[in-house]
Backbone as JSON, one array per atom type, in Angstrom:
{
  "sequence": "MQQVRVRDVHALLGSLAGDKPPVLLDVREPWEVQTASLSLPGTQLVCIPMQEIPARLQELDPSQPILGLCHHGARSLQVVAFLERQGYEKVYNIAGGIDAWAREVDASVPLY",
  "N": [[-2.51, 100.71, 40.81], [-3.93, 98.98, 38.56], [-7.03, 97.06, 38.44], [-8.75, 94.43, 36.53], [-12.07, 93.18, 36.06], [-13.29, 89.9, 35.45], [-15.22, 89.83, 33.66], [-14.88, 92.12, 32.26], [-12.43, 92.01, 30.78], [-12.36, 91.55, 27.89], [-13.43, 93.91, 26.83], [-11.43, 95.54, 27.78], [-9.1, 94.61, 26.28], [-9.92, 95.3, 23.79], [-9.5, 98.21, 23.96], [-6.81, 98.33, 24.1], [-5.67, 98.22, 21.72], [-3.02, 98.54, 19.51], [0.54, 98.8, 18.39], [1.88, 96.43, 19.41], [0.95, 93.23, 20.66], [-1.26, 92.68, 23.43], [0.1, 91.38, 26.49], [-0.65, 88.2, 28.01], [-0.04, 87.32, 31.01], [0.47, 84.79, 32.61], [1.12, 83.61, 35.9], [1.04, 81.21, 37.28], [1.85, 78.04, 38.51], [3.46, 75.52, 36.44], [2.02, 72.95, 36.7], [-0.56, 73.88, 37.28], [-1.27, 75.52, 35.18], [-1.38, 73.39, 33.2], [-3.57, 72.01, 34.03], [-5.7, 73.91, 34.11], [-6.06, 76.26, 31.58], [-5.88, 79.48, 29.7], [-6.65, 81.21, 26.9], [-6.58, 84.07, 25.19], [-8.04, 85.45, 22.4], [-5.98, 87.48, 20.26], [-3.93, 88.36, 22.18], [-0.69, 87.6, 23.58], [0.43, 84.71, 24.86], [2.32, 84.35, 27.97], [3.83, 82.32, 30.06], [5.06, 82.54, 33.2], [6.05, 81.28, 36.32], [5.29, 82.71, 39.47], [7.43, 83.12, 41.28], [9.69, 83.13, 39.65], [9.67, 85.36, 38.28], [11.31, 87.96, 38.81], [13.84, 87.09, 37.95], [13.43, 86.32, 35.46], [12.64, 88.8, 34.19], [13.55, 90.29, 31.93], [12.31, 88.98, 29.76], [9.81, 90.15, 29.51], [8.33, 92.84, 27.71], [8.38, 96.25, 28.49], [6.99, 97.94, 26.97], [4.69, 96.66, 25.86], [1.24, 96.14, 26.97], [0.5, 94.56, 29.89], [-1.31, 91.75, 31.11], [-1.87, 90.34, 33.97], [-2.32, 86.98, 35.34], [-3.47, 84.66, 37.53], [-4.58, 81.86, 39.9], [-6.61, 82.85, 41.72], [-6.17, 85.32, 41.77], [-4.37, 86.66, 43.56], [-1.6, 86.2, 43.46], [-1.12, 87.18, 41.05], [-1.67, 89.67, 41.41], [0.32, 90.67, 43.29], [2.44, 90.29, 41.32], [2.13, 92.17, 39.21], [2.09, 94.59, 40.87], [4.77, 94.42, 41.54], [6.0, 94.75, 38.88], [4.99, 97.33, 38.29], [6.55, 98.71, 40.25], [8.93, 98.31, 39.06], [8.92, 99.9, 36.69], [7.12, 99.25, 34.75], [4.25, 100.46, 32.98], [1.79, 99.83, 31.98], [0.26, 97.8, 33.1], [-2.04, 95.16, 34.36], [-4.16, 93.63, 36.71], [-5.9, 90.71, 36.53], [-8.74, 90.37, 38.33], [-9.91, 88.1, 40.59], [-8.7, 86.0, 39.06], [-8.11, 82.89, 37.19], [-9.9, 81.23, 38.27], [-12.27, 82.86, 38.66], [-12.83, 83.5, 36.05], [-13.57, 80.82, 35.22], [-15.94, 80.55, 36.41], [-17.68, 82.84, 35.76], [-17.34, 83.63, 32.96], [-16.59, 81.52, 31.08], [-17.67, 78.58, 31.28], [-16.37, 76.06, 30.38], [-13.58, 76.03, 31.28], [-11.55, 74.27, 33.29], [-12.42, 73.95, 36.75], [-10.4, 74.04, 39.72]],
  "CA": [[-2.96, 99.41, 40.5], [-5.18, 98.67, 37.72], [-7.65, 95.77, 38.37], [-9.94, 94.5, 35.59], [-12.97, 92.29, 36.4], [-12.93, 89.01, 34.22], [-16.19, 90.21, 32.48], [-14.39, 93.51, 31.54], [-11.36, 92.02, 30.18], [-12.46, 91.62, 26.42], [-13.6, 95.44, 26.69], [-10.04, 96.32, 28.01], [-8.43, 94.32, 25.26], [-10.41, 96.3, 22.61], [-9.28, 99.57, 24.07], [-5.48, 98.47, 24.19], [-5.18, 97.91, 20.36], [-1.59, 99.0, 19.25], [1.45, 98.05, 17.61], [2.21, 95.09, 19.83], [-0.44, 92.42, 21.12], [-1.05, 92.57, 25.02], [0.72, 89.91, 26.97], [-1.35, 87.53, 28.99], [1.14, 86.88, 31.91], [0.08, 83.54, 33.56], [1.98, 83.49, 36.88], [0.78, 79.94, 38.05], [3.02, 77.05, 38.52], [3.26, 74.63, 35.42], [0.96, 72.05, 36.89], [-1.69, 74.62, 37.25], [-1.41, 75.79, 33.63], [-1.76, 72.27, 32.47], [-4.81, 71.69, 34.67], [-6.86, 74.8, 33.29], [-5.52, 77.27, 30.8], [-6.82, 80.36, 29.1], [-5.99, 82.05, 25.78], [-7.28, 85.23, 24.62], [-7.48, 86.13, 21.06], [-5.38, 89.04, 20.29], [-2.93, 88.3, 23.33], [0.59, 86.61, 23.58], [0.47, 84.09, 26.25], [3.67, 84.1, 28.52], [3.73, 81.55, 31.22], [6.37, 82.47, 34.14], [5.62, 81.24, 37.61], [5.61, 84.09, 40.16], [8.89, 83.18, 41.88], [10.72, 83.26, 38.62], [9.41, 86.53, 37.64], [12.52, 88.69, 38.95], [15.11, 86.59, 37.26], [13.2, 86.4, 33.87], [11.95, 90.05, 33.89], [13.88, 90.53, 30.66], [11.16, 88.33, 28.86], [8.62, 90.99, 29.39], [8.54, 94.16, 27.07], [7.72, 97.13, 29.22], [6.01, 98.74, 26.27], [3.53, 96.07, 25.84], [0.48, 95.9, 28.04], [0.56, 93.1, 30.45], [-2.58, 91.37, 31.93], [-1.69, 89.2, 35.0], [-3.3, 86.09, 35.65], [-3.2, 83.42, 38.48], [-5.77, 81.01, 40.15], [-7.73, 83.6, 42.47], [-5.79, 86.83, 41.67], [-3.42, 87.24, 44.57], [-0.19, 86.22, 42.94], [-0.93, 88.01, 39.83], [-1.54, 91.1, 42.08], [1.67, 90.8, 43.63], [3.38, 90.51, 40.18], [1.46, 93.35, 38.78], [2.55, 95.61, 41.83], [6.12, 94.41, 41.29], [6.16, 95.27, 37.47], [4.75, 98.8, 38.46], [7.84, 99.11, 40.92], [9.87, 98.25, 37.98], [8.6, 100.98, 35.72], [5.95, 98.91, 33.63], [3.15, 101.34, 33.31], [0.54, 99.31, 31.28], [-0.11, 96.54, 33.76], [-3.4, 95.02, 35.02], [-4.41, 92.38, 37.4], [-7.22, 90.12, 36.17], [-9.11, 90.07, 39.62], [-10.35, 86.46, 40.63], [-8.21, 84.93, 38.22], [-8.87, 81.84, 36.43], [-11.17, 80.61, 38.92], [-13.51, 83.67, 38.44], [-13.15, 83.27, 34.65], [-14.25, 79.7, 34.78], [-17.26, 80.76, 37.01], [-18.26, 83.96, 35.31], [-17.09, 83.76, 31.52], [-16.3, 80.3, 30.46], [-17.7, 77.31, 32.27], [-15.54, 75.11, 30.06], [-12.28, 76.16, 31.78], [-11.8, 73.52, 34.72], [-12.09, 74.56, 38.27], [-9.38, 73.1, 40.6]],
  "C": [[-4.14, 99.34, 39.84], [-5.79, 97.24, 37.89], [-8.5, 95.72, 37.14], [-10.93, 93.11, 35.98], [-12.77, 91.16, 35.19], [-14.02, 89.49, 33.1], [-15.83, 91.4, 31.62], [-13.27, 93.21, 30.58], [-11.42, 92.18, 28.55], [-12.72, 93.18, 25.98], [-12.13, 96.11, 26.71], [-9.15, 95.92, 26.77], [-8.73, 95.07, 24.01], [-9.83, 97.7, 22.79], [-7.56, 99.64, 24.04], [-4.87, 98.03, 22.81], [-3.94, 98.88, 20.19], [-0.76, 98.28, 18.44], [1.77, 96.6, 18.06], [0.94, 94.59, 20.85], [-0.11, 92.44, 22.96], [-0.51, 91.27, 25.37], [-0.07, 89.57, 28.17], [-0.4, 86.87, 29.93], [0.34, 85.93, 32.76], [1.27, 83.15, 34.73], [1.87, 82.12, 37.69], [2.0, 78.98, 37.83], [2.57, 75.99, 37.16], [2.25, 73.6, 35.44], [-0.54, 72.74, 36.75], [-2.1, 74.97, 35.84], [-1.97, 74.69, 32.98], [-3.24, 71.93, 33.05], [-6.04, 72.68, 34.11], [-6.01, 76.02, 32.74], [-6.41, 78.33, 30.08], [-5.93, 80.89, 28.15], [-6.88, 82.72, 25.44], [-6.97, 85.58, 23.35], [-7.0, 87.3, 21.11], [-4.24, 89.3, 21.35], [-1.87, 87.52, 23.11], [0.68, 86.21, 24.89], [2.01, 83.87, 26.78], [3.33, 83.49, 29.84], [5.13, 81.59, 32.14], [5.76, 82.47, 35.41], [6.14, 82.47, 38.26], [6.99, 84.11, 40.83], [9.88, 83.44, 40.68], [10.71, 84.52, 37.88], [10.75, 87.73, 37.61], [13.66, 88.33, 38.04], [14.71, 86.51, 35.64], [12.48, 87.7, 33.33], [12.42, 90.5, 32.29], [12.97, 89.95, 29.63], [10.16, 89.25, 28.75], [9.05, 92.4, 28.89], [7.86, 95.18, 27.96], [6.87, 98.12, 28.24], [4.78, 98.05, 25.91], [2.63, 95.96, 27.13], [0.39, 94.67, 28.53], [-0.74, 92.82, 31.44], [-2.13, 90.27, 32.91], [-2.52, 88.22, 35.36], [-2.95, 84.85, 36.68], [-4.5, 82.75, 38.83], [-6.64, 81.89, 40.71], [-7.32, 85.11, 42.29], [-4.84, 87.31, 42.52], [-2.13, 87.2, 44.09], [-0.06, 87.19, 41.91], [-0.93, 89.56, 40.47], [-0.47, 91.61, 42.64], [2.67, 91.13, 42.73], [3.13, 91.9, 39.81], [2.11, 94.69, 39.65], [4.07, 95.53, 41.64], [6.59, 94.93, 40.0], [6.1, 96.76, 37.64], [6.0, 99.34, 39.12], [8.9, 99.25, 39.9], [9.88, 99.14, 36.82], [7.71, 100.56, 34.65], [4.79, 99.81, 34.01], [1.67, 100.69, 32.6], [0.28, 97.96, 31.78], [-1.44, 96.41, 34.41], [-3.61, 93.83, 35.61], [-5.91, 92.01, 36.77], [-7.91, 89.66, 37.72], [-10.04, 88.49, 39.62], [-9.8, 85.49, 39.9], [-8.98, 84.18, 37.4], [-10.0, 81.19, 36.8], [-12.38, 81.56, 38.51], [-13.79, 83.59, 36.76], [-14.03, 82.04, 34.27], [-15.95, 79.79, 35.28], [-18.17, 81.67, 36.15], [-18.22, 84.1, 33.69], [-17.25, 82.71, 30.84], [-16.3, 79.23, 31.16], [-16.8, 76.11, 31.64], [-14.2, 75.09, 30.42], [-12.54, 75.39, 33.03], [-11.61, 74.27, 35.79], [-11.21, 73.57, 38.89], [-9.02, 73.9, 41.89]]
}
């Protein structure tokens, strides 16, 4: 299980340069995404609520690096572990989630 701290996300993205852009997989509920969202240059944002991941797995390319994001990092940690069990190799959990991002990286992201 690969965890990345919010302060290290940009460095990780720089090391993942390749043919396909990394996916920022936001596993929060739609209302949460509307409340506070994150877009990282050079990534493809994909929003799939945690409970829908198994049914929508075909929407994720196993050859693309995937960074899991949720509110505090617990749901995305479970999703990243699930993806690893499905054979995805380049998956990372953003520890602390969007809450840590708002507190440590970008104060313009709303807290909720």
